[in-house]
Coordinates of C-alpha atoms and ligand atoms in Angstrom, one line a residue:
M1 CA -24.5 -36.8 -31.8
V2 CA -24.6 -39.1 -28.7
S3 CA -21.1 -39.3 -27.2
Q4 CA -19.5 -41.0 -24.3
K5 CA -16.1 -41.6 -22.8
T6 CA -14.3 -44.7 -21.6
T7 CA -10.8 -45.6 -20.5
L8 CA -10.3 -48.6 -22.8
L9 CA -12.2 -49.1 -26.0
I10 CA -11.9 -52.4 -27.8
I11 CA -12.9 -52.9 -31.4
G12 CA -13.9 -56.6 -32.0
G13 CA -15.3 -59.2 -29.6
G14 CA -13.4 -62.3 -30.9
P15 CA -11.0 -64.3 -28.7
G16 CA -8.5 -61.4 -28.7
G17 CA -11.0 -58.6 -27.9
Y18 CA -13.2 -60.4 -25.4
V19 CA -10.3 -61.9 -23.4
A20 CA -8.7 -58.4 -23.2
A21 CA -12.0 -56.9 -22.0
I22 CA -12.5 -59.5 -19.2
R23 CA -8.9 -59.1 -18.0
A24 CA -9.0 -55.3 -18.2
A25 CA -12.2 -55.2 -16.2
Q26 CA -10.7 -57.6 -13.6
L27 CA -7.9 -55.1 -13.3
G28 CA -10.4 -52.2 -12.6
I29 CA -10.1 -50.6 -16.1
Q30 CA -13.3 -49.0 -17.4
T31 CA -13.8 -51.0 -20.6
T32 CA -16.1 -50.7 -23.6
L33 CA -16.2 -53.4 -26.3
V34 CA -17.7 -52.7 -29.7
E35 CA -18.7 -55.7 -31.8
G36 CA -20.5 -55.5 -35.1
G37 CA -21.2 -59.2 -35.6
N38 CA -21.5 -61.7 -32.8
L39 CA -19.5 -62.0 -29.6
G40 CA -16.9 -64.7 -29.9
G41 CA -15.8 -63.5 -33.4
T42 CA -14.6 -65.8 -36.1
C43 CA -13.4 -68.5 -33.6
L44 CA -16.7 -69.2 -31.9
N45 CA -19.2 -68.4 -34.7
I46 CA -17.6 -69.4 -37.9
G47 CA -14.2 -70.9 -37.1
C48 CA -12.6 -73.1 -34.5
I49 CA -15.7 -74.3 -32.7
P50 CA -18.2 -74.9 -35.5
S51 CA -15.5 -76.6 -37.6
K52 CA -14.6 -79.0 -34.8
A53 CA -18.2 -79.7 -34.2
L54 CA -18.7 -80.7 -37.8
I55 CA -15.5 -82.7 -37.8
H56 CA -16.9 -84.7 -34.8
A57 CA -20.3 -85.3 -36.5
A58 CA -18.6 -86.4 -39.8
D59 CA -16.3 -88.8 -37.9
A60 CA -19.3 -90.3 -36.1
Y61 CA -21.2 -90.7 -39.3
H62 CA -18.2 -92.2 -41.1
Q63 CA -17.6 -94.6 -38.2
A64 CA -21.3 -95.8 -38.4
H65 CA -20.8 -96.5 -42.1
H66 CA -17.6 -98.3 -41.4
F67 CA -19.4 -100.6 -39.0
M68 CA -21.8 -101.5 -41.9
G69 CA -18.9 -103.1 -43.8
D70 CA -16.4 -104.1 -41.1
S71 CA -17.2 -106.1 -38.0
T72 CA -13.6 -106.5 -36.7
L73 CA -14.8 -105.1 -33.3
G74 CA -17.9 -107.3 -33.5
I75 CA -20.1 -104.4 -34.1
H76 CA -22.7 -104.6 -36.9
V77 CA -24.8 -101.6 -38.0
E78 CA -27.6 -102.1 -40.5
G79 CA -27.7 -98.6 -41.9
A80 CA -26.7 -95.0 -41.3
R81 CA -28.5 -91.8 -42.4
I82 CA -27.6 -88.2 -41.6
D83 CA -30.1 -85.3 -41.2
I84 CA -27.7 -82.5 -42.0
A85 CA -30.2 -79.8 -40.9
Q86 CA -30.2 -81.4 -37.4
T87 CA -26.4 -81.6 -37.4
V88 CA -26.2 -77.9 -38.2
R89 CA -28.8 -77.2 -35.4
W90 CA -26.6 -79.1 -33.0
K91 CA -23.5 -77.2 -34.0
D92 CA -25.4 -73.9 -33.8
G93 CA -26.5 -74.9 -30.3
I94 CA -22.9 -75.2 -29.1
V95 CA -22.0 -71.9 -30.7
A96 CA -25.0 -70.2 -29.0
R97 CA -24.0 -71.7 -25.6
L98 CA -20.4 -70.4 -26.0
T99 CA -21.2 -67.0 -27.4
G100 CA -23.9 -66.6 -24.7
G101 CA -21.3 -67.5 -22.1
V102 CA -18.9 -64.8 -23.4
G103 CA -21.8 -62.3 -23.1
A104 CA -22.5 -63.4 -19.6
L105 CA -18.8 -63.2 -18.6
L106 CA -18.5 -59.7 -20.0
K107 CA -21.6 -58.6 -18.2
K108 CA -20.4 -60.1 -14.9
H109 CA -17.2 -58.2 -15.1
G110 CA -18.9 -54.9 -15.9
V111 CA -17.7 -54.5 -19.5
Q112 CA -20.0 -52.2 -21.5
V113 CA -20.8 -54.1 -24.8
I114 CA -22.0 -52.1 -27.7
K115 CA -23.4 -53.9 -30.7
G116 CA -22.5 -51.9 -33.8
W117 CA -19.8 -51.4 -36.4
A118 CA -16.9 -49.1 -35.4
Y119 CA -15.4 -46.5 -37.7
M120 CA -12.2 -44.7 -36.8
V121 CA -12.2 -41.0 -36.4
D122 CA -8.8 -40.7 -34.9
G123 CA -6.6 -42.6 -32.4
K124 CA -8.8 -41.6 -29.5
T125 CA -12.2 -41.3 -31.2
V126 CA -14.5 -43.9 -32.8
D127 CA -18.0 -43.6 -34.3
V128 CA -20.2 -46.6 -33.8
D129 CA -23.1 -47.3 -36.3
L130 CA -25.7 -49.0 -34.2
G131 CA -27.5 -50.2 -37.3
R132 CA -30.7 -48.2 -36.5
G133 CA -31.3 -46.9 -40.0
D134 CA -30.4 -43.2 -40.3
A135 CA -29.9 -42.6 -36.6
E136 CA -26.6 -40.8 -35.9
P137 CA -23.6 -42.9 -34.9
T138 CA -22.6 -43.0 -31.2
R139 CA -19.2 -41.3 -30.7
I140 CA -16.9 -42.9 -28.2
Q141 CA -13.7 -41.3 -26.8
C142 CA -11.1 -43.3 -25.0
E143 CA -7.7 -43.1 -23.4
H144 CA -6.6 -46.4 -24.9
L145 CA -7.8 -47.9 -28.1
L146 CA -7.4 -51.7 -28.7
L147 CA -7.8 -52.9 -32.2
A148 CA -8.9 -56.6 -32.5
S149 CA -10.8 -56.7 -35.8
G150 CA -9.5 -60.1 -36.8
S151 CA -9.2 -61.3 -40.3
V152 CA -11.2 -62.0 -43.5
E153 CA -11.1 -64.9 -46.0
L154 CA -9.2 -64.4 -49.2
G155 CA -11.1 -65.0 -52.5
L156 CA -10.0 -65.8 -56.0
P157 CA -10.3 -63.3 -58.9
G158 CA -13.5 -63.9 -60.9
M159 CA -14.9 -66.2 -58.3
P160 CA -16.8 -64.1 -55.8
F161 CA -18.3 -65.9 -52.8
S162 CA -22.0 -66.6 -52.9
D163 CA -24.0 -64.5 -50.5
T164 CA -26.4 -67.4 -49.8
L165 CA -25.9 -70.7 -48.2
G166 CA -25.7 -73.5 -50.7
G167 CA -24.3 -71.2 -53.4
K168 CA -21.7 -72.3 -56.0
V169 CA -18.5 -70.6 -54.6
I170 CA -18.4 -70.7 -50.8
S171 CA -16.0 -69.8 -48.0
S172 CA -15.5 -71.7 -44.8
K173 CA -18.4 -69.6 -43.3
Q174 CA -21.0 -71.1 -45.7
A175 CA -19.3 -74.5 -45.6
L176 CA -19.9 -74.6 -41.9
S177 CA -23.7 -74.3 -42.3
P178 CA -24.5 -76.7 -45.2
D179 CA -28.1 -77.0 -46.3
H180 CA -27.1 -80.1 -48.3
I181 CA -24.0 -82.1 -49.1
P182 CA -22.9 -81.4 -52.7
K183 CA -22.3 -84.4 -54.9
K184 CA -19.0 -83.0 -56.2
L185 CA -17.0 -80.5 -54.1
V186 CA -13.8 -78.9 -55.3
V187 CA -11.7 -77.4 -52.5
V188 CA -9.1 -74.8 -53.4
G189 CA -6.2 -74.9 -51.0
A190 CA -4.8 -77.9 -49.0
G191 CA -4.1 -75.9 -45.9
Y192 CA -5.9 -75.9 -42.5
I193 CA -9.4 -75.2 -43.7
G194 CA -9.2 -77.0 -47.0
L195 CA -8.2 -80.3 -45.4
E196 CA -10.3 -80.0 -42.2
L197 CA -13.5 -79.2 -44.1
G198 CA -12.6 -81.2 -47.2
L199 CA -12.4 -84.3 -44.9
V200 CA -15.8 -83.4 -43.3
Y201 CA -17.5 -83.2 -46.7
R202 CA -15.9 -86.4 -47.9
K203 CA -17.0 -88.3 -44.8
L204 CA -20.5 -86.9 -45.2
G205 CA -20.6 -88.4 -48.7
A206 CA -19.3 -85.8 -51.2
D207 CA -16.8 -86.6 -53.9
V208 CA -14.0 -84.2 -52.9
T209 CA -11.1 -82.9 -55.0
V210 CA -8.5 -80.7 -53.4
V211 CA -6.5 -78.4 -55.6
E212 CA -3.3 -77.1 -54.1
A213 CA -0.9 -74.6 -55.6
Q214 CA 2.2 -76.0 -53.9
D215 CA 3.8 -79.4 -54.4
R216 CA 2.4 -80.9 -51.2
I217 CA -0.5 -80.7 -48.7
L218 CA -0.2 -78.6 -45.5
P219 CA 2.9 -76.9 -46.8
L220 CA 3.2 -75.1 -43.4
Y221 CA 4.1 -78.3 -41.7
D222 CA 7.1 -80.5 -42.2
E223 CA 6.6 -83.2 -44.8
E224 CA 7.2 -86.2 -42.6
L225 CA 4.2 -85.1 -40.5
T226 CA 1.9 -84.7 -43.4
K227 CA 2.5 -88.2 -44.9
P228 CA 0.0 -90.0 -42.7
V229 CA -2.6 -87.2 -43.5
A230 CA -1.9 -87.7 -47.2
A231 CA -2.3 -91.5 -46.8
S232 CA -5.6 -91.0 -45.0
L233 CA -6.9 -88.7 -47.8
R234 CA -6.0 -91.4 -50.3
K235 CA -7.7 -94.1 -48.3
L236 CA -10.9 -92.0 -48.1
G237 CA -10.8 -91.4 -51.8
V238 CA -10.1 -87.6 -51.7
Q239 CA -8.4 -86.6 -54.9
V240 CA -5.5 -84.2 -54.3
L241 CA -4.1 -82.2 -57.3
L242 CA -0.8 -80.7 -56.3
D243 CA 1.1 -77.9 -58.2
C244 CA -2.2 -76.8 -59.7
Q245 CA -4.0 -73.4 -59.8
V246 CA -7.7 -72.8 -60.1
Q247 CA -8.1 -70.2 -62.9
G248 CA -11.8 -69.5 -62.4
L249 CA -15.2 -71.0 -63.1
S250 CA -15.6 -72.9 -66.4
H251 CA -17.5 -71.1 -69.2
G252 CA -20.6 -73.2 -68.8
G253 CA -20.3 -72.7 -65.0
E254 CA -20.3 -76.5 -64.4
G255 CA -16.9 -76.6 -62.8
V256 CA -13.6 -74.9 -62.4
R257 CA -10.7 -74.4 -64.8
V258 CA -7.4 -75.8 -63.4
L259 CA -3.9 -75.2 -64.7
D260 CA -1.3 -77.7 -63.8
A261 CA 2.5 -77.2 -63.4
A262 CA 3.1 -78.1 -67.1
G263 CA 0.7 -75.4 -68.2
R264 CA -2.1 -77.7 -69.2
E265 CA -5.6 -76.5 -68.5
S266 CA -8.5 -78.9 -67.6
V267 CA -12.0 -78.5 -66.2
L268 CA -13.0 -80.1 -62.9
E269 CA -16.7 -80.6 -62.5
A270 CA -18.1 -79.2 -59.3
D271 CA -21.5 -78.6 -57.7
Q272 CA -19.8 -76.4 -55.1
V273 CA -16.3 -74.9 -54.8
L274 CA -14.9 -74.2 -51.3
V275 CA -12.1 -71.5 -51.6
A276 CA -9.7 -71.8 -48.6
I277 CA -6.5 -70.1 -49.7
G278 CA -5.8 -68.2 -46.6
R279 CA -7.0 -65.2 -44.6
A280 CA -5.8 -61.6 -44.4
P281 CA -5.9 -59.1 -41.5
H282 CA -9.1 -57.1 -41.5
T283 CA -7.7 -53.7 -42.1
H284 CA -10.1 -52.2 -44.6
G285 CA -13.6 -50.7 -44.6
W286 CA -13.6 -49.2 -41.1
G287 CA -11.4 -46.1 -41.5
L288 CA -8.3 -47.8 -40.0
E289 CA -6.1 -46.3 -42.8
K290 CA -6.8 -42.8 -41.3
L291 CA -4.5 -43.6 -38.3
M292 CA -1.6 -44.2 -40.8
L293 CA -0.3 -47.0 -38.5
E294 CA 2.9 -48.8 -39.4
M295 CA 2.3 -52.0 -41.2
Q296 CA 4.2 -55.3 -41.6
G297 CA 3.0 -56.7 -44.9
R298 CA -0.8 -56.8 -44.7
A299 CA -0.8 -56.9 -40.9
L300 CA -0.6 -54.1 -38.3
K301 CA 2.9 -53.9 -36.9
V302 CA 3.1 -54.3 -33.1
D303 CA 5.9 -54.6 -30.6
D304 CA 6.2 -57.2 -27.9
Q305 CA 3.7 -55.4 -25.8
C306 CA 1.2 -55.2 -28.7
R307 CA 1.7 -51.4 -29.1
T308 CA 1.2 -50.1 -32.6
S309 CA 3.2 -47.1 -33.9
M310 CA 0.6 -44.7 -32.3
R311 CA 0.7 -44.0 -28.6
N312 CA -2.0 -45.8 -26.6
V313 CA -3.3 -47.6 -29.7
W314 CA -2.8 -51.3 -29.3
A315 CA -3.5 -54.3 -31.6
I316 CA -3.9 -58.0 -31.1
G317 CA -4.9 -61.2 -32.8
D318 CA -5.3 -61.9 -36.5
L319 CA -5.1 -58.2 -37.3
T320 CA -1.4 -58.4 -36.3
G321 CA -0.7 -61.3 -38.7
E322 CA 0.6 -64.8 -38.4
P323 CA 0.1 -67.2 -36.7
M324 CA -3.6 -66.5 -37.0
L325 CA -4.7 -68.7 -34.1
A326 CA -7.3 -68.2 -31.5
H327 CA -5.0 -69.0 -28.5
R328 CA -2.4 -66.5 -29.7
A329 CA -5.1 -63.8 -29.9
M330 CA -6.3 -64.7 -26.4
A331 CA -2.8 -64.6 -24.9
Q332 CA -2.1 -61.2 -26.5
G333 CA -5.5 -60.0 -25.2
E334 CA -4.7 -60.9 -21.6
L335 CA -1.2 -59.4 -21.9
V336 CA -2.3 -56.1 -23.4
A337 CA -4.9 -55.6 -20.6
E338 CA -2.1 -56.1 -18.0
V339 CA 0.3 -53.8 -19.8
I340 CA -2.4 -51.1 -19.9
A341 CA -3.0 -51.7 -16.2
G342 CA 0.7 -50.9 -15.6
K343 CA 2.0 -54.4 -15.3
S344 CA 5.4 -55.4 -16.8
R345 CA 4.6 -58.0 -19.5
R346 CA 6.2 -58.9 -22.8
F347 CA 4.8 -61.2 -25.5
A348 CA 7.6 -63.6 -25.9
P349 CA 6.3 -67.1 -25.9
T350 CA 8.8 -69.9 -26.3
A351 CA 6.3 -71.6 -28.6
I352 CA 2.7 -71.3 -29.8
A353 CA 1.4 -74.8 -30.5
A354 CA -0.5 -75.3 -33.7
V355 CA -3.0 -78.1 -34.4
C356 CA -4.5 -79.3 -37.6
Y357 CA -7.7 -81.3 -36.9
T358 CA -7.4 -83.5 -39.9
G359 CA -7.8 -87.3 -39.5
P360 CA -5.1 -88.0 -38.3
E361 CA -4.5 -84.8 -36.4
V362 CA -1.2 -82.9 -36.5
V363 CA 0.3 -80.9 -33.7
V364 CA 3.5 -78.9 -33.6
A365 CA 5.2 -76.7 -30.9
G366 CA 8.6 -75.1 -31.2
L367 CA 11.3 -76.1 -33.7
S368 CA 11.3 -79.0 -36.1
P369 CA 14.7 -80.6 -36.9
A370 CA 14.8 -78.5 -40.1
D371 CA 14.0 -75.3 -38.2
A372 CA 16.7 -76.1 -35.7
A373 CA 19.2 -76.7 -38.4
K374 CA 18.2 -73.4 -40.1
A375 CA 18.7 -71.6 -36.7
N376 CA 22.2 -73.2 -36.5
L377 CA 21.3 -75.2 -33.4
D378 CA 23.1 -78.5 -33.0
C379 CA 20.2 -80.8 -32.1
I380 CA 19.3 -84.4 -31.8
H381 CA 15.8 -85.7 -32.5
A382 CA 13.9 -89.0 -32.1
S383 CA 10.5 -90.3 -32.9
F384 CA 8.3 -92.9 -31.3
P385 CA 5.6 -94.6 -33.5
F386 CA 2.0 -95.1 -32.3
A387 CA 2.3 -98.6 -33.8
A388 CA 4.2 -99.5 -30.6
N389 CA 1.7 -97.8 -28.2
G390 CA -0.9 -99.9 -26.5
R391 CA -3.5 -97.2 -26.2
A392 CA -3.2 -96.4 -29.9
M393 CA -3.9 -100.1 -30.6
T394 CA -7.0 -100.1 -28.4
L395 CA -8.2 -97.0 -30.4
E396 CA -7.5 -98.7 -33.7
S397 CA -5.3 -95.7 -34.6
T398 CA -1.7 -96.8 -34.9
D399 CA -0.7 -94.4 -37.7
G400 CA 1.6 -91.6 -36.8
F401 CA 4.3 -90.8 -34.3
V402 CA 5.6 -88.3 -31.7
R403 CA 8.9 -86.6 -32.3
V404 CA 11.1 -84.6 -30.0
V405 CA 13.9 -82.2 -30.9
A406 CA 16.5 -81.2 -28.3
R407 CA 19.9 -79.5 -28.1
R408 CA 22.7 -82.0 -28.3
D409 CA 24.8 -80.2 -25.6
N410 CA 22.4 -79.8 -22.7
H411 CA 19.3 -81.8 -23.9
L412 CA 17.1 -78.7 -23.6
I413 CA 13.9 -79.6 -25.6
V414 CA 13.3 -77.1 -28.4
G415 CA 10.5 -78.7 -30.3
W416 CA 7.8 -81.3 -30.4
Q417 CA 5.8 -82.7 -33.3
A418 CA 3.1 -85.4 -33.5
V419 CA 0.7 -86.8 -36.0
G420 CA -2.0 -89.4 -35.1
A421 CA -5.5 -89.7 -33.8
G422 CA -6.2 -87.5 -30.8
V423 CA -2.8 -85.9 -30.7
S424 CA -4.3 -82.4 -30.4
E425 CA -4.5 -83.1 -26.7
L426 CA -0.7 -83.4 -26.5
A427 CA -0.5 -79.7 -27.3
A428 CA -0.7 -78.9 -23.5
A429 CA 2.2 -81.2 -22.6
F430 CA 4.3 -79.9 -25.5
G431 CA 3.7 -76.3 -24.6
Q432 CA 4.4 -76.8 -20.9
S433 CA 7.6 -78.6 -21.5
L434 CA 8.9 -75.9 -23.8
E435 CA 7.8 -72.9 -21.6
M436 CA 9.2 -74.5 -18.5
G437 CA 12.5 -75.3 -20.2
A438 CA 12.3 -79.1 -19.8
C439 CA 15.2 -81.3 -20.8
L440 CA 14.9 -84.8 -22.3
E441 CA 15.7 -86.2 -18.8
D442 CA 12.7 -84.3 -17.3
V443 CA 10.2 -85.9 -19.7
A444 CA 11.9 -89.3 -19.7
G445 CA 11.8 -89.3 -15.9
T446 CA 8.2 -88.3 -15.5
I447 CA 5.8 -91.3 -14.9
H448 CA 3.3 -91.2 -17.7
A449 CA -0.1 -92.9 -17.0
H450 CA -0.6 -96.2 -18.8
P451 CA -2.2 -96.8 -21.2
T452 CA -2.2 -93.3 -22.8
L453 CA -1.0 -91.8 -26.1
G454 CA 1.2 -89.6 -23.9
E455 CA 3.5 -92.6 -23.2
A456 CA 4.7 -92.0 -26.7
V457 CA 5.9 -88.6 -25.6
Q458 CA 8.0 -90.1 -22.8
E459 CA 9.3 -92.9 -25.1
A460 CA 10.3 -90.3 -27.7
A461 CA 12.4 -88.5 -25.0
L462 CA 13.8 -91.9 -23.9
R463 CA 14.7 -92.8 -27.5
A464 CA 16.5 -89.5 -27.9
L465 CA 18.6 -90.4 -24.8
G466 CA 19.3 -93.8 -26.5
H467 CA 17.3 -96.1 -24.2
A468 CA 13.6 -96.3 -25.3
L469 CA 11.9 -99.2 -23.5
H470 CA 9.1 -100.3 -25.8
I471 CA 10.8 -100.3 -29.2
Ligands
FAD501 P1 -11.8 -62.6 -34.8 O1 -12.2 -63.8 -34.1 O2 -11.9 -62.6 -36.2 O3 -12.8 -61.4 -34.2 C1 -12.8 -60.2 -34.7 C2 -14.1 -59.6 -34.4 O4 -14.1 -58.2 -34.7 C3 -15.3 -60.1 -35.2 O5 -16.3 -60.6 -34.4 C4 -15.7 -58.9 -36.1 O6 -17.1 -58.9 -36.3 C5 -15.3 -57.8 -35.2 N1 -15.1 -56.5 -36.0 C6 -14.2 -56.4 -37.0 N2 -14.3 -55.1 -37.4 C7 -15.1 -54.4 -36.6 C8 -15.6 -53.1 -36.6 N3 -15.1 -52.2 -37.4 N4 -16.5 -52.8 -35.6 C9 -17.0 -53.7 -34.8 N5 -16.6 -55.0 -34.8 C10 -15.7 -55.4 -35.7 N6 -7.7 -71.0 -34.7 C11 -7.3 -71.9 -33.8 O7 -6.5 -71.6 -32.9 N7 -7.8 -73.2 -33.8 C12 -8.7 -73.6 -34.7 O8 -9.1 -74.8 -34.6 C13 -9.1 -72.7 -35.7 N8 -10.0 -73.1 -36.6 C14 -10.5 -72.2 -37.5 C15 -11.4 -72.6 -38.5 C16 -11.9 -71.7 -39.4 C17 -12.9 -72.2 -40.4 C18 -11.4 -70.4 -39.4 C19 -11.9 -69.4 -40.4 C20 -10.5 -70.0 -38.5 C21 -10.0 -70.9 -37.5 N9 -9.1 -70.5 -36.6 C22 -8.6 -71.4 -35.7 C23 -8.5 -69.1 -36.5 C24 -9.3 -68.3 -35.4 O9 -10.6 -68.3 -35.7 C25 -8.7 -66.9 -35.4 O10 -7.3 -66.9 -35.2 C26 -9.3 -66.1 -34.2 O11 -10.7 -66.0 -34.3 C27 -8.7 -64.7 -34.2 O12 -9.2 -63.9 -33.1 P2 -9.4 -62.3 -33.2 O13 -9.9 -61.9 -31.9 O14 -8.1 -61.8 -33.7 O15 -10.4 -62.0 -34.4
NAD502 P1 -3.8 -71.8 -45.1 O1 -2.8 -70.8 -45.2 O2 -3.7 -72.8 -44.0 O3 -3.8 -72.7 -46.4 C1 -4.0 -72.1 -47.7 C2 -3.5 -73.1 -48.7 O4 -4.0 -72.6 -50.0 C3 -2.0 -73.2 -48.8 O5 -1.6 -74.5 -48.8 C4 -1.7 -72.5 -50.1 O6 -0.5 -73.0 -50.7 C5 -2.9 -72.8 -50.9 N1 -3.2 -71.8 -52.0 C6 -3.1 -70.4 -51.9 N2 -3.5 -69.9 -53.1 C7 -3.9 -70.9 -53.9 C8 -4.4 -71.0 -55.2 N3 -4.6 -69.9 -55.9 N4 -4.8 -72.2 -55.7 C9 -4.6 -73.4 -54.9 N5 -4.0 -73.3 -53.7 C10 -3.7 -72.1 -53.2 O7 -5.2 -71.0 -45.1 P2 -6.7 -71.5 -44.7 O8 -6.8 -73.0 -44.8 O9 -7.6 -70.7 -45.6 O10 -6.8 -71.0 -43.2 C11 -6.7 -69.6 -42.9 C12 -6.2 -69.5 -41.6 O11 -7.1 -69.8 -40.6 C13 -5.0 -70.4 -41.2 O12 -3.8 -69.8 -41.6 C14 -5.1 -70.5 -39.7 O13 -4.4 -69.3 -39.2 C15 -6.5 -70.4 -39.5 N6 -7.1 -71.7 -39.2 C16 -6.6 -72.5 -38.2 C17 -7.1 -73.7 -38.0 C18 -6.5 -74.6 -36.8 O14 -5.8 -74.0 -36.0 N7 -6.8 -75.9 -36.8 C19 -8.1 -74.3 -38.7 C20 -8.6 -73.5 -39.8 C21 -8.1 -72.2 -40.0

C-alpha cells in the first residue's frame, strides 16, 4: 500500500475545506486536501453559485416577457425565447471558472490536492480511493485531521431521487442543470431551495405548486419579512399549499399524493417533483462512525475552536450543523487553520447574516424583535419602507423594508432585517455594524450615499431614534 505523511489532512474541498487549506498553507503548515468530487464542494458546483446564476437568468427572461406586455418604461419587446441548454452552459462556465480558480489558489499556496474518496481508518489515518479500479488505496497519516465533508440532501420515503437529469423526482442538484422546463413542477418544501428554485422554474414558464408542511413559507424567518415574498409568489401565480405533507407518488405515477391538515388526501399532477426539505450533515458512508466522535443531533459536535471530542480531530462547515451556510464554513475554515498554527482564536461571531435569494430577497443578521424578547432583552425596533426610498422607485422595486433592533438602554444594535429587491447587498453593512458594536447613533450619523437602498438603513436607525427625515 502506498502511504504518505502530512501535518494537516483535510477531508472535503468545499468552502470550509479549501479555505482552511489556503490559510493553513499561508501559515506554513504542510497541508493535504482530499476531495472525491469537485473542488468548491456543494457551494460552487451544485449550490450557491449555480442557483444564483439561474436566478439571474430567470429574472432576465421574466423581465423580457414583462416588456412584451408592459411599456411603462417605454420599452417594447416583440418576443422572448430561452435556450435552456445555453443557459446551463453559461452557468457551468461560471462554475468552471470558480472551481478552476480554487484549484489554482491551492496550487499557488503549495497545498497537495488528492482527488479521491477518503475512508477513515482512525483519528490519524485515512485511506483514499483514487478511483483507479482495483488499485490499492493510498494511506495518509497526519498529525491533524480536519473533517469538512459537508451535507447531503434529505429525501422523502418512497420517492428516491432520479439518477438522471430530467427524471421525475429531483433534488436541487438536478434542478440546477435542467435539460427542459417541466410543464408542471411540484416543489416539496417552502424553505431556501424550494422558493429560490421554485421561482426560477416559474419564471422560466413552469406551473409551480409548492407544498409546505408548516403553516407559512420560509418558517425560519420572521413572518413580517416573508409577507412580501408570499405576495410576489401570488403575483407570479405560484400556488402554495401550507400545512400539507407529500405522502409519495400517486399510484399511476402522474403526480404526488398530498395530505392536508384536515387529513384529506388529494393528488397533484406533476411532470417533475423537486424535493427540498432540508439537508443533513454528511456523516455516513466514509467510516466516520469508527472514530466514535461526540454528536449533537445529526451533526458533529465541536467547541468554539472547531475541535471534536477527539484530540487533533477538527470539524467545520455543514458537517457541524446549522446554520449550513457557505460563509460560516469559510469563517470556520480560516479560524481552524489559525488555531492549528498556534494562534488564539475562538469562533464567536456576533451574527452570521443569512440571505434568501427569492424575489424580493430577504436578509437577516442578529436578533429579530421576537428573538430579543425571547432573550429577555428590552429592545426598541423601527422599520423604514422602500416605498419611501428614491433608489427603490428608480428600480421599480418599492416592496419591502429595512428593520433595526436595538437595546433601549444604550441603543446598541442587536439585529437587522430587510426584505426587498437587491437587499442581499446590505448583508455587509448589517454584519459590520453588529460585529463593531455600532449604536443607532453611529448608523444614523453616517452619511449614506444618495440615491441608494442603503439610505433606508440610515433612516431605520433615525426612525428608531424618533426623528426619521423622509417619512
Ligand atoms: P460542502 O460544500 O458540501 O463540501 C464538502 C465536500 O466534501 C464536497 O465537495 C464533497 O465531495 C467532499 N467530501 C465529502 N465526503 C468526502 C470523502 N469521504 N472523501 C473526499 N471528499 C469528500 N449557502 C450560502 O451561504 N448561500 C447560498 O446562497 C447557498 N445556496 C445554496 C443553494 C443550494 C441549492 C444548496 C444545496 C446549498 C446552498 N448553500 C448556500 C449552502 C452551502 O452550499 C453550504 O453551506 C456549503 O457548501 C457548506 O460548505 P462545506 O465546506 O461545509 O461543505
Ligand atoms: P430548508 O430547511 O431551508 O427548508 C425546508 C422546508 O421544507 C422547510 O420549510 C420545512 O418546513 C419543509 N419541509 C420539511 N419536510 C417537509 C415535508 N415532508 N413536506 C413538506 N415540507 C416539508 O431546507 P432546503 O431549502 O432544502 O435547504 C437546505 C439548506 O441549504 C438550508 O438550510 C441552507 O442551509 C442551505 N441553503 C442556503 C441558501 C441561501 O443561503 N440562500 C440557499 C439554498 C440552500
